[in-house]
Amino acid sequence: MNRALALLLVTLFAVFVASMARAEGHVTVVDNPAVLAALDAKGFAFADLFEVDGEDGLKTLYDEAPAYHAIVETVASDVAALRADMKAGGRPLYEVTDGNVGRIMDMRWLKTDAARFRLVGVVNRLDRRDFAVLQGDRNCGEVRFIYRLAYSFRKNGKLLASRLPFNFNAVYNAAPDADGGCVGVAGRWTPQLDETVDAGWLTGGPLEKAGLTFKQLELNAQVVRFPSGQETEFGGQAAYLMRIFGVDGADTSEKLLENTPDTVRLSQDAALKARLAAYVGANLPGVDEGVYEIPDEFLARKIISWSTFGSARQANHPFTQLFQPKEFAPLDYSTLKLVRTPEALVERLDNGACQGCHQAGSTAGFHFIGLDDKTTSPLNRIEVGISPHLHAEIPRRQAWLAATAEGKQPNRFRPLSFAPPATWTDTAVDYAPAEMAMPCLMPEDADRFGASWQCGGGTVCTPLATASGVRTKLAQCLLPKNSEKMFSGHPCLTGSIASNAAQPFNDRYSKSGQFAAFAPDVSRTAYTCRPPKIGVPGGIAYRGCDDKDRSFAAFKAGKPMPNEICGLVGGKKFDICVATNNFDQCLGGAVNRGNRPACSADHFCREDYMCQSLPPDTPGIGKVKGVGFCSPTYFIFQMRIDNHATPWGSPVRATVGAGFGAVEEE
């Protein structure tokens, strides 16, 4: 066979494989950076929401779009109020700091032409039609455009670029078919064999503007971070602001957060709280199914969610703060799918609130982070751009779309946000076993729920943290004690959180015991337990990389992915790098190799960790294509608001040991 013919056959095979991949089913997520950049240029840029040319960045948008200006000022007011509250509680905050103290969002990022909100994802939420029906709307659910704050500027002749953990979600209602149904709308999200999911296909089909009507703009943004050098037991903390804005030309409005109670107002008004309890009792089947709309009179306009250990924090359990389970004891649970007890009902309501959903099964308070483009430093890139929750949600949404496209009634049930993926039919849900380090329910908690799941892979459900005032334990599927299969990154500490209901930023975590990795010193054969003070919540088992680890010898084609990989860790040089406030110029010489948990698009990191990419020049990287390593979330610069290089200058240097320490290999 000559070379030209061989090349032709390879090309034809690649086209065939690509076509088969495109035809696998309904598109639920668009995250390809090149496709998104093309959409951004085709009228779907963030600035287009405000009918302004946003090519010049956010200063232009702030100066020329009254609605965006008003949103920034509202956020600035929220941040200022939180700052004052924390200062009064003994936790001062700084935009730029030279100490081991709290850091706060620098609002100048929202007003500089060095930054813009970049389109990082399009999410098909036609399944939200279930909620539209409750409100009497005829639309076919929603389409969501996720924008993330990103900067790019030159300083001293070098291009500096990164993203920040600050997201806007532009929500659009999808118009129904001419007959009022959604069969055609759902079908347009399925590419045919000869179609590619590119900007042209999207704008000419499911994203055709005539079929979309703007609904609202949702904000989820990290606004405060405490470094691990200050939070030595938690391993760091962060706070996230959540809001919804209406935008109508030059005007904005503050909208209510779905199914999220205003705990302060309700706790001060017994009659209002009683009406909310009555609503829950009258709508029990809907709450059990996960499709319900709490009336406006009970809802909050803004909330702050908290991490680390976000799924356990009392502040992220608003109904737990308001109700004792005994208040729902008289209700009949006998016919429900999920909720079997009053305790389970309160947990179900907590999980349906904004802070509950975004701190359970999430990645640093987000479900959609988005993939990096080529401007991001190779040492600041993520391998997986979605959360475990969204990964588990995709099969459910695809099953919903398939049923709707066929004119059938879809399964409307929504599982808990930290549940694993499942096989979906019209009436049943069959959960897959939870993977290593994924959430699970302890037996006493699982008994309160129906249709639960089990830990797989020889793991056992192990509690990592309890929180005062919260009934459900934070537990993960972990190796049994003294297992010979220990790996780097496995949790090794358990503890408890003393909740401060009035000041969640003053919650305190205490270690109560060590259950793994008992080696006294770091070695290349035995596992030691690295402490949270270096920025690793829950502690991590750790051993150094040997020569086989560095060459990825354990990674073999066709074999299961090993649990650990020789990734990147920090150390003293890394701390010095952070202290420069100019990480892009020094990262290359400031990292070491060290073992971490392996991760991929199908195998996720545990709570408070995320899947980071190996640099493309890593020796032997061809063996581990598509595999990353789990880093503590705030070890990745793009997931923290502080210590970035700035276009306006940063005269103050952060100190060494400012909460970015890690294992340094000997």
XYZ file of C-alpha atoms in Angstrom:
666
model
C 0.000 0.000 0.000
C 1.478 3.361 -0.997
C 1.746 6.243 1.452
C -0.922 8.383 -0.237
C -3.490 5.577 -0.127
C -2.671 4.819 3.498
C -3.109 8.476 4.387
C -6.453 8.542 2.558
C -7.705 5.492 4.464
C -6.608 6.971 7.803
C -8.381 10.219 6.953
C -11.582 8.436 5.928
C -11.498 6.367 9.119
C -11.043 9.527 11.213
C -13.995 11.173 9.479
C -16.104 8.047 10.069
C -15.174 7.941 13.769
C -15.867 11.654 14.156
C -19.255 11.240 12.478
C -20.149 8.351 14.762
C -19.159 10.434 17.778
C -21.341 13.283 16.599
C -24.310 10.996 16.165
C -24.202 9.483 19.619
C -27.051 11.569 20.972
C -28.338 14.930 22.030
C -25.858 17.709 22.708
C -26.111 18.805 26.336
C -22.894 20.818 26.734
C -20.727 22.797 24.323
C -17.272 23.393 25.841
C -14.869 23.407 22.886
C -12.897 26.692 23.231
C -12.601 27.166 19.450
C -16.350 26.714 18.887
C -17.131 29.040 21.783
C -14.738 31.691 20.480
C -16.560 31.547 17.135
C -19.929 31.902 18.875
C -18.541 34.817 20.880
C -17.733 36.535 17.569
C -21.139 35.702 16.057
C -23.252 37.806 18.404
C -23.095 35.710 21.570
C -20.451 37.778 23.394
C -21.153 38.975 26.922
C -21.186 42.581 25.716
C -23.925 41.707 23.217
C -26.279 41.228 26.159
C -25.943 44.956 26.744
C -25.878 45.942 23.041
C -22.327 47.276 23.329
C -19.172 46.445 21.396
C -17.208 44.689 24.090
C -13.996 44.124 22.138
C -12.229 46.788 24.181
C -12.941 45.034 27.481
C -14.877 45.749 30.640
C -13.960 49.427 31.046
C -15.776 50.156 27.803
C -18.721 48.057 28.931
C -18.808 49.728 32.348
C -18.680 53.212 30.780
C -21.158 52.624 27.955
C -23.717 50.099 29.269
C -25.848 51.462 32.127
C -27.163 47.984 32.964
C -23.689 46.482 33.335
C -22.592 49.564 35.312
C -25.499 49.038 37.706
C -24.719 45.326 38.113
C -21.083 46.098 38.975
C -22.147 48.680 41.531
C -24.575 46.205 43.114
C -21.863 43.577 43.364
C -19.453 46.176 44.765
C -22.021 47.062 47.420
C -22.466 43.380 48.310
C -18.707 42.904 48.585
C -18.354 46.030 50.734
C -21.126 44.836 53.066
C -19.510 41.414 53.414
C -16.167 43.045 54.065
C -17.635 45.192 56.848
C -19.370 42.172 58.373
C -16.156 40.174 58.379
C -14.118 43.024 59.791
C -16.615 43.336 62.634
C -16.181 39.591 63.175
C -12.418 39.913 63.454
C -11.573 38.907 59.863
C -10.224 41.935 57.926
C -9.899 41.546 54.146
C -7.467 43.002 51.609
C -7.348 43.292 47.807
C -3.545 43.061 47.954
C -1.904 41.786 51.079
C 1.558 41.206 52.489
C 0.301 38.948 55.277
C -1.473 35.718 56.048
C -4.893 37.346 56.102
C -8.121 37.282 54.152
C -8.225 38.354 50.486
C -11.204 40.020 48.802
C -12.199 40.488 45.171
C -10.593 43.556 43.641
C -13.528 45.244 41.906
C -11.178 46.915 39.419
C -11.197 43.623 37.480
C -14.804 44.387 36.485
C -13.864 47.831 35.136
C -10.631 47.287 33.206
C -10.095 46.914 29.483
C -7.527 44.223 30.300
C -10.413 41.888 31.189
C -13.598 40.600 29.621
C -16.164 37.913 30.256
C -15.300 35.069 27.904
C -17.871 32.546 26.721
C -16.726 29.235 28.217
C -19.814 27.083 27.777
C -23.281 26.634 26.321
C -25.555 24.347 28.300
C -28.753 22.756 27.010
C -31.341 22.942 29.807
C -34.487 22.085 27.907
C -35.260 19.812 30.855
C -36.110 23.011 32.730
C -39.437 22.837 30.903
C -40.585 20.832 33.918
C -40.253 24.001 36.003
C -41.784 26.236 33.314
C -44.929 24.096 33.410
C -45.267 24.813 37.137
C -45.351 28.528 36.348
C -47.784 28.167 33.470
C -45.156 29.050 30.849
C -45.283 27.447 27.398
C -41.545 27.600 26.730
C -39.388 24.513 26.158
C -36.955 25.043 28.979
C -33.744 27.025 28.860
C -30.430 27.492 27.097
C -27.601 28.883 29.189
C -24.468 30.766 28.140
C -21.676 30.649 30.744
C -19.236 33.578 30.801
C -16.090 33.617 32.900
C -13.940 36.584 33.857
C -10.612 36.446 32.003
C -7.757 38.896 31.598
C -4.965 39.336 29.089
C -2.427 42.148 28.988
C 1.249 42.800 28.346
C 3.616 43.779 31.093
C 7.369 44.221 30.674
C 7.067 42.768 27.194
C 5.336 39.552 28.329
C 1.731 38.488 27.758
C 0.019 37.732 31.087
C -3.294 35.901 30.924
C -5.507 33.901 33.240
C -9.074 33.456 34.344
C -10.716 34.205 37.665
C -13.433 32.257 39.536
C -16.153 34.768 38.632
C -18.992 33.535 36.396
C -22.109 35.004 34.821
C -24.765 32.687 33.417
C -27.028 34.251 30.765
C -30.290 32.297 30.740
C -32.622 32.213 27.725
C -36.047 30.623 27.354
C -36.404 28.313 24.348
C -39.523 28.950 22.246
C -41.855 25.983 21.626
C -42.705 24.380 18.306
C -45.542 25.835 16.249
C -47.934 23.336 17.858
C -46.836 24.347 21.356
C -44.822 21.182 21.924
C -41.088 20.569 22.279
C -40.447 17.592 19.986
C -38.793 19.710 17.302
C -36.868 21.877 19.766
C -35.364 18.800 21.422
C -34.603 17.227 18.059
C -32.609 20.242 16.895
C -29.991 19.422 19.546
C -29.138 16.149 17.786
C -26.565 16.417 14.977
C -27.029 14.151 11.977
C -24.300 11.848 10.666
C -22.955 14.471 8.273
C -23.104 17.370 10.760
C -20.445 18.825 13.027
C -21.222 20.630 16.286
C -19.614 23.898 15.258
C -20.695 27.533 15.470
C -22.518 27.351 12.143
C -24.538 24.292 13.129
C -25.416 25.814 16.495
C -26.440 29.270 15.263
C -28.430 27.781 12.397
C -30.215 25.316 14.645
C -30.544 25.089 18.440
C -29.077 28.568 19.039
C -31.026 30.371 16.332
C -31.755 33.709 17.980
C -35.385 33.828 16.868
C -36.030 30.861 19.160
C -34.377 32.329 22.258
C -35.729 34.978 24.645
C -33.515 36.438 27.357
C -34.710 35.541 30.861
C -32.065 36.566 33.422
C -28.377 36.899 34.272
C -27.110 34.760 37.136
C -23.926 35.437 39.117
C -21.748 32.946 40.979
C -18.449 34.484 42.021
C -15.689 33.859 44.519
C -15.376 37.119 46.433
C -13.343 36.150 49.523
C -10.502 33.689 50.112
C -8.669 32.820 53.303
C -5.287 31.122 52.655
C -4.274 27.872 54.290
C -1.524 29.719 56.129
C -4.318 31.419 58.068
C -6.830 28.562 57.990
C -4.359 25.889 59.057
C -7.032 23.333 59.999
C -9.545 23.931 57.195
C -6.762 24.099 54.621
C -8.197 27.389 53.314
C -11.673 28.889 52.965
C -13.582 30.800 50.314
C -16.907 32.615 50.003
C -19.059 32.853 46.868
C -21.660 35.494 46.072
C -24.789 34.310 44.263
C -27.325 36.683 42.674
C -29.778 36.934 39.763
C -30.298 40.092 37.691
C -32.999 41.060 35.278
C -31.740 43.134 32.339
C -34.112 45.200 30.207
C -32.234 47.652 28.007
C -30.554 50.152 30.306
C -32.471 48.926 33.352
C -31.627 46.162 35.799
C -33.558 44.499 38.581
C -32.694 42.136 41.414
C -34.498 38.829 40.987
C -35.192 36.145 43.561
C -33.097 32.990 43.940
C -35.004 29.834 43.064
C -36.023 27.650 46.032
C -33.580 29.522 48.283
C -35.143 30.910 51.472
C -34.260 34.211 53.072
C -33.185 32.669 56.364
C -32.725 35.963 58.209
C -36.185 37.270 57.350
C -37.909 33.928 57.938
C -36.216 33.371 61.297
C -37.600 36.727 62.450
C -41.171 36.174 61.194
C -42.934 33.150 62.727
C -46.043 33.552 60.574
C -44.009 33.677 57.357
C -42.011 30.629 58.410
C -45.240 28.754 59.182
C -46.565 29.530 55.692
C -43.354 28.128 54.181
C -43.762 24.927 56.200
C -47.358 24.702 54.963
C -46.193 25.109 51.364
C -43.692 22.263 51.812
C -46.359 20.001 53.274
C -48.820 20.796 50.484
C -46.199 20.190 47.774
C -44.441 17.163 49.217
C -44.558 15.015 46.024
C -42.966 17.842 44.004
C -40.214 18.359 46.565
C -39.568 14.622 46.580
C -39.342 14.614 42.770
C -37.105 17.695 42.794
C -39.478 19.773 40.640
C -41.033 22.517 42.733
C -41.115 26.329 42.908
C -41.198 27.900 46.365
C -43.316 31.099 46.223
C -41.572 34.460 45.966
C -42.536 35.704 49.423
C -40.070 33.282 51.050
C -37.069 33.736 48.791
C -33.710 35.500 49.131
C -32.239 37.983 46.654
C -28.628 37.085 47.422
C -26.707 34.501 49.388
C -23.121 33.665 50.264
C -22.011 30.048 49.962
C -18.962 28.695 51.767
C -16.151 26.202 51.301
C -14.037 24.212 52.169
C -16.046 21.154 53.203
C -18.894 23.033 51.554
C -21.353 20.139 51.543
C -21.064 19.905 55.335
C -21.191 23.612 56.236
C -24.261 24.751 58.136
C -24.392 28.014 56.163
C -25.047 25.951 53.020
C -28.029 24.223 54.679
C -30.641 26.997 54.882
C -33.648 24.794 55.726
C -31.668 23.053 58.462
C -31.189 26.491 60.002
C -34.922 27.164 59.869
C -36.708 23.904 60.673
C -36.468 20.991 63.047
C -37.419 17.676 61.399
C -40.203 17.165 63.941
C -42.071 20.053 62.321
C -42.570 17.795 59.277
C -43.205 14.577 61.241
C -46.992 14.468 60.569
C -46.505 14.253 56.781
C -47.066 10.991 54.890
C -43.831 9.709 53.316
C -45.090 6.246 52.357
C -45.562 6.885 48.617
C -42.464 8.999 47.950
C -39.487 7.963 45.783
C -36.613 9.558 47.686
C -37.697 11.221 50.912
C -38.577 8.688 53.607
C -38.262 10.738 56.819
C -38.550 14.332 58.026
C -34.746 14.523 58.235
C -34.481 13.505 54.581
C -37.075 16.134 53.638
C -35.025 18.931 55.210
C -31.865 17.659 53.481
C -33.716 17.475 50.156
C -34.807 21.099 50.544
C -31.280 22.156 51.506
C -29.886 20.423 48.430
C -32.373 22.233 46.193
C -31.343 25.697 47.411
C -28.660 27.554 45.448
C -25.943 27.241 48.086
C -26.823 23.613 48.786
C -26.621 22.584 45.141
C -23.480 24.604 44.400
C -21.537 23.228 47.353
C -22.474 19.543 46.947
C -21.040 17.587 44.057
C -19.394 20.780 42.840
C -15.870 21.931 42.051
C -14.977 24.982 44.149
C -18.588 26.136 44.236
C -19.060 25.792 40.457
C -20.598 23.180 38.192
C -19.210 24.661 34.983
C -15.658 26.008 34.932
C -14.909 25.733 31.226
C -11.766 24.605 29.423
C -8.743 26.826 28.858
C -7.738 28.420 25.599
C -4.151 28.682 24.350
C -3.458 31.929 26.259
C -3.521 30.185 29.637
C -0.179 29.203 31.141
C 0.447 25.437 30.842
C 0.981 25.426 34.625
C -2.414 27.041 35.247
C -4.673 24.817 33.137
C -7.427 22.450 34.118
C -8.029 19.066 32.530
C -11.757 18.785 33.376
C -14.063 21.781 33.069
C -17.200 20.436 34.760
C -18.117 19.234 38.233
C -18.948 15.659 39.300
C -22.572 16.784 39.594
C -22.774 17.971 35.997
C -21.025 14.803 34.825
C -23.691 12.745 36.615
C -26.459 15.008 35.306
C -25.626 14.567 31.609
C -27.132 11.048 31.292
C -30.314 12.259 32.986
C -30.618 15.230 30.657
C -29.913 13.090 27.590
C -32.633 10.653 28.638
C -35.021 13.586 29.151
C -34.215 14.970 25.695
C -34.549 11.573 24.013
C -37.989 10.990 25.535
C -39.161 14.502 24.623
C -37.893 14.212 21.035
C -39.900 11.007 20.703
C -43.045 12.676 22.005
C -42.961 10.767 25.302
C -43.277 12.017 28.858
C -39.739 12.168 30.312
C -38.719 11.046 33.770
C -38.897 14.312 35.760
C -37.098 13.051 38.877
C -33.996 14.984 40.009
C -31.538 13.115 42.251
C -29.520 14.697 45.032
C -26.779 16.852 43.532
C -24.008 14.628 44.913
C -25.440 11.380 43.512
C -23.372 9.380 40.984
C -24.383 8.890 37.333
C -27.312 6.580 36.658
C -29.082 4.718 33.900
C -32.409 6.419 33.237
C -35.679 5.009 31.949
C -39.117 6.583 31.800
C -39.902 5.513 35.356
C -36.727 4.163 36.987
C -33.259 5.293 38.044
C -30.424 2.767 38.360
C -27.402 4.376 40.023
C -23.876 3.330 39.152
C -21.651 2.581 42.151
C -19.887 5.679 43.424
C -16.216 5.799 42.434
C -13.174 6.372 44.606
C -13.455 9.514 46.782
C -16.948 10.319 45.483
C -19.766 11.243 47.924
C -21.814 8.597 49.692
C -24.418 8.425 52.424
C -23.543 6.793 55.722
C -25.980 3.990 56.640
C -27.907 6.089 59.156
C -28.290 8.828 56.520
C -29.011 6.440 53.643
C -31.877 4.843 55.617
C -33.692 8.166 55.435
C -33.701 8.075 51.650
C -35.026 5.638 49.090
C -33.201 4.682 45.882
C -29.708 5.286 47.212
C -26.372 4.047 45.832
C -23.397 2.016 46.991
C -19.641 2.551 47.008
C -17.785 0.609 44.321
C -14.240 -0.570 43.684
C -13.687 -2.110 47.106
C -14.243 1.199 48.891
C -16.321 1.869 51.995
C -18.360 4.919 52.938
C -16.188 6.885 55.366
C -17.142 10.143 57.133
C -14.631 12.972 56.726
C -16.371 15.821 58.515
C -19.389 16.502 60.643
C -20.722 19.981 61.350
C -22.650 21.135 64.380
C -26.224 21.906 63.463
C -26.097 19.668 60.355
C -27.556 16.150 60.459
C -26.004 14.657 57.316
C -22.324 13.714 57.447
C -19.827 14.540 54.704
C -18.706 11.067 53.631
C -16.718 9.668 50.710
C -16.075 6.244 49.207
C -12.564 5.498 50.486
C -10.220 2.575 50.887
C -10.710 0.472 54.022
C -8.312 0.996 56.892
C -4.815 -0.441 56.366
C -5.514 -1.098 52.696
C -2.509 -2.086 50.596
C -3.989 -0.098 47.703
C -3.284 3.302 49.278
C -2.448 6.095 46.818
C -1.275 9.691 46.924
C -4.078 12.170 47.515
C -6.292 9.783 49.480
C -7.736 11.580 52.556
C -6.074 10.710 55.827
C -7.771 12.906 58.452
C -11.256 13.181 59.862
C -12.680 16.036 61.901
C -15.579 18.204 62.934
C -16.741 21.740 62.217
C -18.019 24.020 64.962
C -20.594 26.063 63.052
C -21.011 29.769 63.678
C -24.524 30.454 62.411
C -24.205 34.252 62.487
C -20.644 34.367 61.114
C -19.868 31.344 58.898
C -16.427 32.810 58.192
C -15.679 32.035 61.822
C -16.607 28.358 61.552
C -13.787 26.311 63.109
C -12.550 22.901 61.989
C -10.846 20.484 64.397
C -9.059 17.285 63.452
C -10.317 14.316 65.429
C -8.188 11.507 64.060
C -5.962 10.046 61.375
C -7.126 6.925 59.556
C -4.560 6.403 56.775
C -0.962 7.023 55.648
C 0.915 6.466 58.899
C 4.517 6.599 57.635
C 6.522 9.069 59.754
C 8.463 10.656 56.891
C 8.018 11.307 53.180
C 9.532 8.526 51.088
C 9.128 6.971 47.659
C 7.652 3.741 48.993
C 5.528 4.573 52.035
C 2.698 7.047 52.534
C 2.757 9.867 55.033
C -0.220 12.092 55.916
C 0.390 15.662 54.785
C -1.438 18.228 56.985
C -4.111 20.782 55.981
C -1.854 23.708 56.872
C -0.064 23.227 53.536
C -3.386 23.733 51.745
C -4.749 20.177 51.509
C -8.219 19.895 53.146
C -8.743 16.574 54.905
C -5.044 15.869 54.585
C -3.527 13.796 51.796
C -1.606 10.562 51.721
C 1.656 11.198 49.936
C 4.747 9.449 48.635
C 7.419 10.873 46.376
C 7.729 10.006 42.690
C 10.281 7.382 41.709
C 11.730 6.893 38.233
C 8.870 4.623 37.156
C 6.314 7.177 38.333
C 8.067 9.932 36.389
C 7.916 7.877 33.195
C 4.242 6.948 33.774
C 5.187 3.261 33.636
C 1.924 2.185 35.319
C -0.188 3.749 32.557
C -0.741 1.136 29.859
C -3.048 1.267 26.853
C -6.243 -0.702 27.375
C -5.668 -1.035 31.132
C -7.590 0.736 33.939
C -6.215 4.124 34.920
C -4.017 3.907 38.057
C -5.155 5.832 41.113
C -2.063 8.024 41.288
C 0.097 9.917 38.837
C 3.379 11.813 39.114
C 1.966 15.323 38.750
C 3.084 18.736 39.955
C 3.493 19.972 43.512
C 4.768 23.190 44.996
C 7.341 23.794 47.668
C 9.520 26.634 48.862
C 10.210 27.931 45.367
C 6.488 27.894 44.658
C 5.794 30.007 47.749
C 8.439 32.484 46.623
C 6.831 32.563 43.188
C 3.438 33.387 44.719
C 5.046 36.176 46.711
C 5.982 37.993 43.508
C 2.347 38.616 42.477
C 3.564 37.751 38.985
C 3.154 34.004 38.859
C 3.234 33.656 35.098
C 6.888 34.679 34.946
C 8.156 32.281 37.582
C 5.946 29.182 37.606
C 8.225 27.264 35.254
C 11.032 27.152 37.779
C 8.892 26.899 40.864
C 7.252 23.495 40.706
C 8.402 19.966 41.465
C 7.116 16.531 40.533
C 5.105 14.685 43.151
C 2.400 12.014 43.241
C -1.219 13.074 43.194
C -4.525 11.297 42.436
C -5.036 10.641 38.723
C -8.188 12.113 37.188
C -9.911 12.462 33.836
C -13.205 13.423 32.238
C -14.670 10.185 33.638
C -12.846 9.975 36.979
C -13.221 12.968 39.248
C -11.417 14.480 42.185
C -12.882 14.583 45.673
C -14.531 17.666 47.126
C -12.193 20.697 47.425
C -9.890 19.346 44.690
C -9.950 19.654 40.900
C -8.329 18.013 37.890
C -5.300 19.990 36.692
C -3.513 19.415 33.374
C 0.065 18.267 33.036
C 2.161 20.703 30.953
C 2.512 19.568 27.324
C 6.313 19.397 27.630
C 6.177 16.853 30.479
C 8.443 13.929 29.467
C 6.378 10.918 28.426
C 3.079 12.806 28.428
C 1.926 10.859 25.371
C 1.268 7.887 27.676
C -1.245 9.840 29.755
C -3.264 11.747 27.167
C -6.519 12.938 28.740
C -5.279 12.267 32.275
C -4.665 15.007 34.832
C -3.845 15.169 38.531
C -5.984 16.309 41.458
C -4.830 19.560 43.025
C -6.380 21.432 45.934
C -8.636 23.933 44.223
C -6.773 27.073 45.263
C -3.406 25.674 44.170
C -4.587 26.568 40.666
C -4.256 30.311 40.136
C -7.327 30.618 37.949
C -9.479 29.330 40.827
C -8.462 32.067 43.278
C -9.075 35.807 43.276
C -5.738 36.849 44.765
C -2.064 37.194 43.812
C -2.650 37.660 40.103
C -0.520 40.084 38.150
C -2.534 43.257 37.531
C -2.529 45.896 34.794
C -2.701 48.643 37.418
C 0.376 47.511 39.364
C 0.739 45.738 42.696
C 3.160 47.625 44.925
C 2.691 45.276 47.893
C 4.189 41.805 47.798
C 2.545 38.810 49.427
C 4.695 37.103 51.999
C 6.268 33.703 51.571
C 3.975 31.102 53.111
C 0.845 33.009 52.120
C -1.219 29.877 51.896
C 0.141 28.188 48.788
C 2.599 25.778 50.345
C 2.806 22.163 49.238
C 4.975 19.114 49.432
C 8.519 19.666 48.234
C 10.354 16.599 47.139
C 13.663 15.835 48.784
